[in-house]
Every structure is written in structure tokens, then in C-alpha cells.
């Protein structure tokens, strides 16, 4: 399976600021997925990012709040904008195997705390 | 109804016993299912995939899929304290995007 690297691994940010999370994969992949895991909760899909097209956002998530870039087949970024304490979560990048994009594997995640 | 449902636990079993974790899913979930193990403070780790009806065994782990009843289970034989973690059941949504929808997770505690 692909090796997925996320940066930063953790951060503490001030309310109202923005943070960009990077996800680097060691092989070319069609789809990259961004998930959020709030404290004590399960994973929720934020958006799916395909290279060369706009990201597809899930209900409850909007581009203005979570802009995503996908400049090539090995890299993506997720920005958390105008952060509030409710954005304190673990943000996870995921990629799938092969043409079916399944199963999916996760990076180590970014642990974000908003003061 | 949530797309994927799990009992949150905790499920407590003695060391050496069989741990049985269950998951049910809705009609919106396709027939690909995955079990992930998540240790506290870590990201989910894939331990089993199952795509067809029946049982699939891998070492101490057995995944079972019953499409008629819309449930998928994970059995862990000879449970060890190192198996103590949260186990997440996930299914692929019938949207074509191949993203996963996750259950809330079951916390397993294996008592030495």
C-alpha cells in the first residue's frame, strides 16, 4: 500500500486564523480523500479530491471553509479557514489502492487544537 | 438510520477469548466492507477487507459478511491485551466516489 505523509502532525492555532495541511503520497493516485475525526467521534468525510478538477464536498462542508488543492497525482492540501474551537479535530488524508480506490489507507493525521 | 452502525461498547473480554464485533449497514452502502483498528492517538489501520458473502480469515481475524441480513462482523481469536483498541467498521457508499462511511466504532478491552 502507498506511504502517506501528512504535515504538520499537530498544531495549536488561534481563533480566526487558517492552517494548511499537506498530504504527500509516494505513488500516483487518482483520488485522495480528506476526513475529520472530532474528539471521541468516528471519521467523517470532508471531501474527495481528484487531480485536475474541483474537489467534491460532502454535505455540511463548504469550499470557503475547507479549500482543497490537488495540483498533481501525489499531493493535496486541505486548508481549515477562519478557525474556531469547533474545528479542533484530527484531520486525515486517505488514498485507495488501484483503480477501485479500495481499500483505503490513512496518513498519520494532523491533530489540530484551536484556542 | 445511520449508514453504518456499531455498538460503541466497551466490549470487555478476557485474554485468550474470542472477541466478536458487529456492524449493520443500510441500503445506501455497497457491498465492500472494511475493518480498521485505531489505537488511542493514532490513525486507523486497515486490518480486514471483505467484498463477498461469507467468511474471510487472516491469522487471528475472521470477517463475516451477510448481505441478506446487512451485517458484517469481525471475530478476533485468542485475544491479546495488544488488541485493545477501537475497531471501526466502514462501507463504501454507492456514490461512485469510493469514499468510505464509518460506524462510530466499538472499543475493545482485552483483560490480562
PDB file of C-alpha atoms in Angstrom:
ATOM      1  CA  UNK A   1       0.000   0.000   0.000  1.00  0.00           C
ATOM      2  CA  UNK A   2       1.020   3.624  -0.528  1.00  0.00           C
ATOM      3  CA  UNK A   3       3.019   5.522   2.053  1.00  0.00           C
ATOM      4  CA  UNK A   4       1.154   8.672   3.076  1.00  0.00           C
ATOM      5  CA  UNK A   5       2.859  11.594   4.804  1.00  0.00           C
ATOM      6  CA  UNK A   6       0.977  14.434   6.426  1.00  0.00           C
ATOM      7  CA  UNK A   7       2.283  17.743   7.657  1.00  0.00           C
ATOM      8  CA  UNK A   8       2.056  19.139  10.238  1.00  0.00           C
ATOM      9  CA  UNK A   9       1.455  16.265  12.622  1.00  0.00           C
ATOM     10  CA  UNK A  10      -0.086  18.626  15.142  1.00  0.00           C
ATOM     11  CA  UNK A  11      -0.648  22.310  15.697  1.00  0.00           C
ATOM     12  CA  UNK A  12      -2.205  24.713  18.142  1.00  0.00           C
ATOM     13  CA  UNK A  13      -3.773  27.701  16.445  1.00  0.00           C
ATOM     14  CA  UNK A  14      -5.513  30.895  17.392  1.00  0.00           C
ATOM     15  CA  UNK A  15      -9.166  31.505  16.681  1.00  0.00           C
ATOM     16  CA  UNK A  16      -9.741  33.216  13.346  1.00  0.00           C
ATOM     17  CA  UNK A  17      -6.543  32.020  11.694  1.00  0.00           C
ATOM     18  CA  UNK A  18      -6.131  29.450   8.907  1.00  0.00           C
ATOM     19  CA  UNK A  19      -3.936  26.379   8.610  1.00  0.00           C
ATOM     20  CA  UNK A  20      -2.960  24.391   5.539  1.00  0.00           C
ATOM     21  CA  UNK A  21      -2.394  20.656   5.915  1.00  0.00           C
ATOM     22  CA  UNK A  22      -0.270  18.847   3.356  1.00  0.00           C
ATOM     23  CA  UNK A  23      -0.629  15.258   2.201  1.00  0.00           C
ATOM     24  CA  UNK A  24       2.103  13.590   0.147  1.00  0.00           C
ATOM     25  CA  UNK A  25       1.842  10.082  -1.317  1.00  0.00           C
ATOM     26  CA  UNK A  26       4.763   8.026  -2.581  1.00  0.00           C
ATOM     27  CA  UNK A  27       2.869   6.858  -5.683  1.00  0.00           C
ATOM     28  CA  UNK A  28       0.388   8.336  -8.121  1.00  0.00           C
ATOM     29  CA  UNK A  29      -3.235   8.014  -7.051  1.00  0.00           C
ATOM     30  CA  UNK A  30      -6.457   9.067  -8.723  1.00  0.00           C
ATOM     31  CA  UNK A  31      -8.443  10.076  -5.692  1.00  0.00           C
ATOM     32  CA  UNK A  32      -7.426  11.499  -2.367  1.00  0.00           C
ATOM     33  CA  UNK A  33      -9.874  11.784   0.490  1.00  0.00           C
ATOM     34  CA  UNK A  34      -9.944  14.141   3.431  1.00  0.00           C
ATOM     35  CA  UNK A  35     -11.643  13.050   6.664  1.00  0.00           C
ATOM     36  CA  UNK A  36     -12.218  14.687  10.005  1.00  0.00           C
ATOM     37  CA  UNK A  37     -12.341  12.921  13.362  1.00  0.00           C
ATOM     38  CA  UNK A  38     -13.661  15.058  16.159  1.00  0.00           C
ATOM     39  CA  UNK A  39     -12.745  14.128  19.754  1.00  0.00           C
ATOM     40  CA  UNK A  40     -14.319  10.818  20.718  1.00  0.00           C
ATOM     41  CA  UNK A  41     -16.058  10.507  17.369  1.00  0.00           C
ATOM     42  CA  UNK A  42     -15.689   8.440  14.246  1.00  0.00           C
ATOM     43  CA  UNK A  43     -14.434   9.605  10.879  1.00  0.00           C
ATOM     44  CA  UNK A  44     -16.470  11.928   8.669  1.00  0.00           C
ATOM     45  CA  UNK A  45     -15.627  12.528   5.032  1.00  0.00           C
ATOM     46  CA  UNK A  46     -14.978  16.188   4.228  1.00  0.00           C
ATOM     47  CA  UNK A  47     -14.273  15.973   0.505  1.00  0.00           C
ATOM     48  CA  UNK A  48     -12.848  13.929  -2.335  1.00  0.00           C
ATOM     49  CA  UNK A  49     -10.028  15.475  -4.358  1.00  0.00           C
ATOM     50  CA  UNK A  50      -9.294  14.472  -7.950  1.00  0.00           C
ATOM     51  CA  UNK A  51      -6.337  15.866  -9.824  1.00  0.00           C
ATOM     52  CA  UNK A  52      -7.365  18.465 -12.368  1.00  0.00           C
ATOM     53  CA  UNK A  53     -10.878  19.066 -11.106  1.00  0.00           C
ATOM     54  CA  UNK A  54     -12.698  20.763  -8.268  1.00  0.00           C
ATOM     55  CA  UNK A  55     -12.967  18.819  -5.046  1.00  0.00           C
ATOM     56  CA  UNK A  56     -16.326  17.256  -4.230  1.00  0.00           C
ATOM     57  CA  UNK A  57     -17.565  18.254  -0.796  1.00  0.00           C
ATOM     58  CA  UNK A  58     -19.885  16.310   1.467  1.00  0.00           C
ATOM     59  CA  UNK A  59     -22.995  17.772   2.999  1.00  0.00           C
ATOM     60  CA  UNK A  60     -22.090  20.182   5.765  1.00  0.00           C
ATOM     61  CA  UNK A  61     -18.681  21.071   4.356  1.00  0.00           C
ATOM     62  CA  UNK A  62     -18.074  24.034   2.035  1.00  0.00           C
ATOM     63  CA  UNK A  63     -15.178  25.159  -0.090  1.00  0.00           C
ATOM     64  CA  UNK A  64     -14.875  28.551   1.597  1.00  0.00           C
ATOM     65  CA  UNK A  65     -14.213  26.874   4.931  1.00  0.00           C
ATOM     66  CA  UNK A  66     -12.164  23.908   3.673  1.00  0.00           C
ATOM     67  CA  UNK A  67     -10.462  24.822   0.395  1.00  0.00           C
ATOM     68  CA  UNK A  68      -8.603  21.914  -1.159  1.00  0.00           C
ATOM     69  CA  UNK A  69      -5.885  21.831  -3.778  1.00  0.00           C
ATOM     70  CA  UNK A  70      -4.800  18.853  -5.855  1.00  0.00           C
ATOM     71  CA  UNK A  71      -2.024  20.051  -8.134  1.00  0.00           C
ATOM     72  CA  UNK A  72      -0.759  16.597  -9.140  1.00  0.00           C
ATOM     73  CA  UNK A  73      -1.302  12.878  -8.620  1.00  0.00           C
ATOM     74  CA  UNK A  74       0.817  12.625  -5.459  1.00  0.00           C
ATOM     75  CA  UNK A  75      -0.050  15.715  -3.439  1.00  0.00           C
ATOM     76  CA  UNK A  76      -3.019  17.531  -1.912  1.00  0.00           C
ATOM     77  CA  UNK A  77      -3.629  20.233   0.643  1.00  0.00           C
ATOM     78  CA  UNK A  78      -6.569  20.970   2.910  1.00  0.00           C
ATOM     79  CA  UNK A  79      -6.925  24.414   4.446  1.00  0.00           C
ATOM     80  CA  UNK A  80      -9.023  24.974   7.533  1.00  0.00           C
ATOM     81  CA  UNK A  81     -10.078  28.613   7.314  1.00  0.00           C
ATOM     82  CA  UNK A  82     -11.163  31.124   9.937  1.00  0.00           C
ATOM     83  CA  UNK A  83     -10.785  28.505  12.647  1.00  0.00           C
ATOM     84  CA  UNK A  84     -12.946  28.258  15.745  1.00  0.00           C
ATOM     85  CA  UNK A  85     -12.692  25.857  18.708  1.00  0.00           C
ATOM     86  CA  UNK A  86     -15.256  23.610  16.988  1.00  0.00           C
ATOM     87  CA  UNK A  87     -12.616  22.878  14.320  1.00  0.00           C
ATOM     88  CA  UNK A  88     -10.422  21.147  16.887  1.00  0.00           C
ATOM     89  CA  UNK A  89     -10.130  17.686  15.378  1.00  0.00           C
ATOM     90  CA  UNK A  90      -7.842  15.201  13.769  1.00  0.00           C
ATOM     91  CA  UNK A  91      -7.701  15.707  10.012  1.00  0.00           C
ATOM     92  CA  UNK A  92      -6.803  12.640   7.988  1.00  0.00           C
ATOM     93  CA  UNK A  93      -5.728  12.178   4.414  1.00  0.00           C
ATOM     94  CA  UNK A  94      -6.559   8.870   2.755  1.00  0.00           C
ATOM     95  CA  UNK A  95      -5.835   7.169  -0.537  1.00  0.00           C
ATOM     96  CA  UNK A  96      -7.090   3.952  -2.057  1.00  0.00           C
ATOM     97  CA  UNK A  97      -5.453   1.041  -3.833  1.00  0.00           C
ATOM     98  CA  UNK A  98      -5.626   0.632  -7.558  1.00  0.00           C
ATOM     99  CA  UNK A  99      -8.425   1.545  -9.897  1.00  0.00           C
ATOM    100  CA  UNK A 100     -11.154   0.804  -7.378  1.00  0.00           C
ATOM    101  CA  UNK A 101      -9.614   3.119  -4.779  1.00  0.00           C
ATOM    102  CA  UNK A 102     -10.256   0.428  -2.218  1.00  0.00           C
ATOM    103  CA  UNK A 103      -9.280  -0.427   0.375  1.00  0.00           C
ATOM    104  CA  UNK A 104      -8.188   2.917   1.734  1.00  0.00           C
ATOM    105  CA  UNK A 105      -5.210   3.711   3.878  1.00  0.00           C
ATOM    106  CA  UNK A 106      -4.629   6.691   6.109  1.00  0.00           C
ATOM    107  CA  UNK A 107      -1.816   9.034   6.874  1.00  0.00           C
ATOM    108  CA  UNK A 108      -0.849   9.665  10.482  1.00  0.00           C
ATOM    109  CA  UNK A 109      -3.212  12.620  10.662  1.00  0.00           C
ATOM    110  CA  UNK A 110      -2.950  16.213  11.801  1.00  0.00           C
ATOM    111  CA  UNK A 111      -4.067  16.940  15.344  1.00  0.00           C
ATOM    112  CA  UNK A 112      -5.409  20.449  15.410  1.00  0.00           C
ATOM    113  CA  UNK A 113      -6.348  22.405  18.529  1.00  0.00           C
ATOM    114  CA  UNK A 114      -7.914  25.859  18.366  1.00  0.00           C
ATOM    115  CA  UNK A 115      -7.589  28.186  21.325  1.00  0.00           C
TER     116      UNK A 115
ATOM    117  CA  UNK B   1     -30.925   5.192  10.198  1.00  0.00           C
ATOM    118  CA  UNK B   2     -27.172   5.709  10.005  1.00  0.00           C
ATOM    119  CA  UNK B   3     -25.478   4.129   7.017  1.00  0.00           C
ATOM    120  CA  UNK B   4     -23.172   2.059   9.217  1.00  0.00           C
ATOM    121  CA  UNK B   5     -23.976   1.273  12.840  1.00  0.00           C
ATOM    122  CA  UNK B   6     -21.882  -0.250  15.578  1.00  0.00           C
ATOM    123  CA  UNK B   7     -22.281  -0.801  19.278  1.00  0.00           C
ATOM    124  CA  UNK B   8     -19.936   1.670  20.948  1.00  0.00           C
ATOM    125  CA  UNK B   9     -19.006  -0.719  23.747  1.00  0.00           C
ATOM    126  CA  UNK B  10     -16.770  -1.033  25.568  1.00  0.00           C
ATOM    127  CA  UNK B  11     -16.612  -4.730  24.857  1.00  0.00           C
ATOM    128  CA  UNK B  12     -14.533  -6.423  27.520  1.00  0.00           C
ATOM    129  CA  UNK B  13     -13.124  -9.932  27.012  1.00  0.00           C
ATOM    130  CA  UNK B  14     -10.508 -11.921  28.921  1.00  0.00           C
ATOM    131  CA  UNK B  15      -7.159 -12.647  27.328  1.00  0.00           C
ATOM    132  CA  UNK B  16      -7.330 -15.715  25.087  1.00  0.00           C
ATOM    133  CA  UNK B  17     -11.070 -15.410  24.454  1.00  0.00           C
ATOM    134  CA  UNK B  18     -12.839 -14.678  21.176  1.00  0.00           C
ATOM    135  CA  UNK B  19     -13.927 -11.086  20.685  1.00  0.00           C
ATOM    136  CA  UNK B  20     -16.932 -10.590  18.413  1.00  0.00           C
ATOM    137  CA  UNK B  21     -17.563  -7.168  16.895  1.00  0.00           C
ATOM    138  CA  UNK B  22     -20.683  -6.450  14.882  1.00  0.00           C
ATOM    139  CA  UNK B  23     -21.793  -3.871  12.381  1.00  0.00           C
ATOM    140  CA  UNK B  24     -25.019  -3.313  10.422  1.00  0.00           C
ATOM    141  CA  UNK B  25     -25.457  -1.213   7.313  1.00  0.00           C
ATOM    142  CA  UNK B  26     -28.168   0.466   5.298  1.00  0.00           C
ATOM    143  CA  UNK B  27     -29.238   0.027   1.683  1.00  0.00           C
ATOM    144  CA  UNK B  28     -27.117   3.041   0.678  1.00  0.00           C
ATOM    145  CA  UNK B  29     -23.920   1.175   1.442  1.00  0.00           C
ATOM    146  CA  UNK B  30     -22.457  -1.037  -1.256  1.00  0.00           C
ATOM    147  CA  UNK B  31     -21.004  -4.460  -0.749  1.00  0.00           C
ATOM    148  CA  UNK B  32     -17.423  -3.545   0.129  1.00  0.00           C
ATOM    149  CA  UNK B  33     -16.595  -3.523   3.816  1.00  0.00           C
ATOM    150  CA  UNK B  34     -13.548  -2.839   5.875  1.00  0.00           C
ATOM    151  CA  UNK B  35     -12.451  -3.197   9.462  1.00  0.00           C
ATOM    152  CA  UNK B  36      -9.971  -0.706  10.853  1.00  0.00           C
ATOM    153  CA  UNK B  37      -8.207  -0.781  14.201  1.00  0.00           C
ATOM    154  CA  UNK B  38      -7.458   2.538  15.847  1.00  0.00           C
ATOM    155  CA  UNK B  39      -5.252   2.845  18.886  1.00  0.00           C
ATOM    156  CA  UNK B  40      -5.697   5.917  21.037  1.00  0.00           C
ATOM    157  CA  UNK B  41      -3.941   8.886  19.457  1.00  0.00           C
ATOM    158  CA  UNK B  42      -3.201   7.015  16.225  1.00  0.00           C
ATOM    159  CA  UNK B  43      -4.766   6.928  12.789  1.00  0.00           C
ATOM    160  CA  UNK B  44      -6.917   3.996  11.624  1.00  0.00           C
ATOM    161  CA  UNK B  45      -5.094   0.914  10.397  1.00  0.00           C
ATOM    162  CA  UNK B  46      -6.753  -1.449   7.923  1.00  0.00           C
ATOM    163  CA  UNK B  47      -6.957  -5.000   9.252  1.00  0.00           C
ATOM    164  CA  UNK B  48      -9.570  -6.711   7.071  1.00  0.00           C
ATOM    165  CA  UNK B  49     -11.421  -6.190   3.807  1.00  0.00           C
ATOM    166  CA  UNK B  50     -14.411  -8.257   2.724  1.00  0.00           C
ATOM    167  CA  UNK B  51     -16.242  -7.965  -0.561  1.00  0.00           C
ATOM    168  CA  UNK B  52     -18.354 -11.114  -0.907  1.00  0.00           C
ATOM    169  CA  UNK B  53     -20.824 -13.028   1.202  1.00  0.00           C
ATOM    170  CA  UNK B  54     -19.311 -15.451   3.698  1.00  0.00           C
ATOM    171  CA  UNK B  55     -16.195 -15.645   5.830  1.00  0.00           C
ATOM    172  CA  UNK B  56     -12.673 -14.382   5.243  1.00  0.00           C
ATOM    173  CA  UNK B  57      -9.865 -15.407   7.558  1.00  0.00           C
ATOM    174  CA  UNK B  58      -6.490 -13.756   8.083  1.00  0.00           C
ATOM    175  CA  UNK B  59      -4.483 -15.041  11.020  1.00  0.00           C
ATOM    176  CA  UNK B  60      -6.454 -14.486  14.220  1.00  0.00           C
ATOM    177  CA  UNK B  61      -9.017 -12.338  12.430  1.00  0.00           C
ATOM    178  CA  UNK B  62     -12.153 -13.525  10.631  1.00  0.00           C
ATOM    179  CA  UNK B  63     -14.515 -11.153   8.860  1.00  0.00           C
ATOM    180  CA  UNK B  64     -18.041 -12.317   8.100  1.00  0.00           C
ATOM    181  CA  UNK B  65     -20.418 -10.671   5.641  1.00  0.00           C
ATOM    182  CA  UNK B  66     -24.114 -11.483   5.464  1.00  0.00           C
ATOM    183  CA  UNK B  67     -25.703  -9.475   2.674  1.00  0.00           C
ATOM    184  CA  UNK B  68     -29.228 -10.748   3.267  1.00  0.00           C
ATOM    185  CA  UNK B  69     -29.188  -9.519   6.847  1.00  0.00           C
ATOM    186  CA  UNK B  70     -26.983  -6.498   6.077  1.00  0.00           C
ATOM    187  CA  UNK B  71     -24.427  -7.129   8.733  1.00  0.00           C
ATOM    188  CA  UNK B  72     -20.709  -7.594   8.853  1.00  0.00           C
ATOM    189  CA  UNK B  73     -18.750  -8.889  11.819  1.00  0.00           C
ATOM    190  CA  UNK B  74     -15.166  -9.286  12.957  1.00  0.00           C
ATOM    191  CA  UNK B  75     -14.002 -12.137  15.150  1.00  0.00           C
ATOM    192  CA  UNK B  76     -10.680 -11.932  16.942  1.00  0.00           C
ATOM    193  CA  UNK B  77      -9.484 -15.283  18.229  1.00  0.00           C
ATOM    194  CA  UNK B  78      -7.036 -15.671  21.118  1.00  0.00           C
ATOM    195  CA  UNK B  79      -7.499 -12.020  22.050  1.00  0.00           C
ATOM    196  CA  UNK B  80      -4.427 -10.279  23.418  1.00  0.00           C
ATOM    197  CA  UNK B  81      -4.128  -7.113  25.520  1.00  0.00           C
ATOM    198  CA  UNK B  82      -2.473  -5.530  22.472  1.00  0.00           C
ATOM    199  CA  UNK B  83      -5.784  -5.939  20.634  1.00  0.00           C
ATOM    200  CA  UNK B  84      -7.320  -3.360  22.970  1.00  0.00           C
ATOM    201  CA  UNK B  85      -8.329  -0.553  20.640  1.00  0.00           C
ATOM    202  CA  UNK B  86     -11.317   0.959  18.891  1.00  0.00           C
ATOM    203  CA  UNK B  87     -12.486  -1.046  15.893  1.00  0.00           C
ATOM    204  CA  UNK B  88     -14.124   0.883  13.086  1.00  0.00           C
ATOM    205  CA  UNK B  89     -16.414  -0.722  10.549  1.00  0.00           C
ATOM    206  CA  UNK B  90     -16.557   1.058   7.186  1.00  0.00           C
ATOM    207  CA  UNK B  91     -18.513   0.573   3.992  1.00  0.00           C
ATOM    208  CA  UNK B  92     -18.259   2.053   0.561  1.00  0.00           C
ATOM    209  CA  UNK B  93     -21.129   4.316  -0.422  1.00  0.00           C
ATOM    210  CA  UNK B  94     -22.955   3.774  -3.709  1.00  0.00           C
ATOM    211  CA  UNK B  95     -21.957   7.202  -4.965  1.00  0.00           C
ATOM    212  CA  UNK B  96     -19.162   6.274  -7.323  1.00  0.00           C
ATOM    213  CA  UNK B  97     -16.676   8.378  -5.414  1.00  0.00           C
ATOM    214  CA  UNK B  98     -15.429   5.349  -3.480  1.00  0.00           C
ATOM    215  CA  UNK B  99     -15.167   7.219  -0.218  1.00  0.00           C
ATOM    216  CA  UNK B 100     -15.947   5.333   2.953  1.00  0.00           C
ATOM    217  CA  UNK B 101     -18.613   5.847   5.548  1.00  0.00           C
ATOM    218  CA  UNK B 102     -17.662   4.779   9.033  1.00  0.00           C
ATOM    219  CA  UNK B 103     -19.504   3.435  12.001  1.00  0.00           C
ATOM    220  CA  UNK B 104     -18.974   5.068  15.354  1.00  0.00           C
ATOM    221  CA  UNK B 105     -16.529   2.362  16.422  1.00  0.00           C
ATOM    222  CA  UNK B 106     -16.507  -0.291  19.136  1.00  0.00           C
ATOM    223  CA  UNK B 107     -13.990  -0.018  21.923  1.00  0.00           C
ATOM    224  CA  UNK B 108     -12.490  -3.394  22.786  1.00  0.00           C
ATOM    225  CA  UNK B 109     -10.760  -4.051  26.087  1.00  0.00           C
ATOM    226  CA  UNK B 110      -8.856  -7.310  26.494  1.00  0.00           C
ATOM    227  CA  UNK B 111      -8.270  -8.036  30.165  1.00  0.00           C
ATOM    228  CA  UNK B 112      -4.964  -9.756  31.042  1.00  0.00           C
TER     229      UNK B 112
END
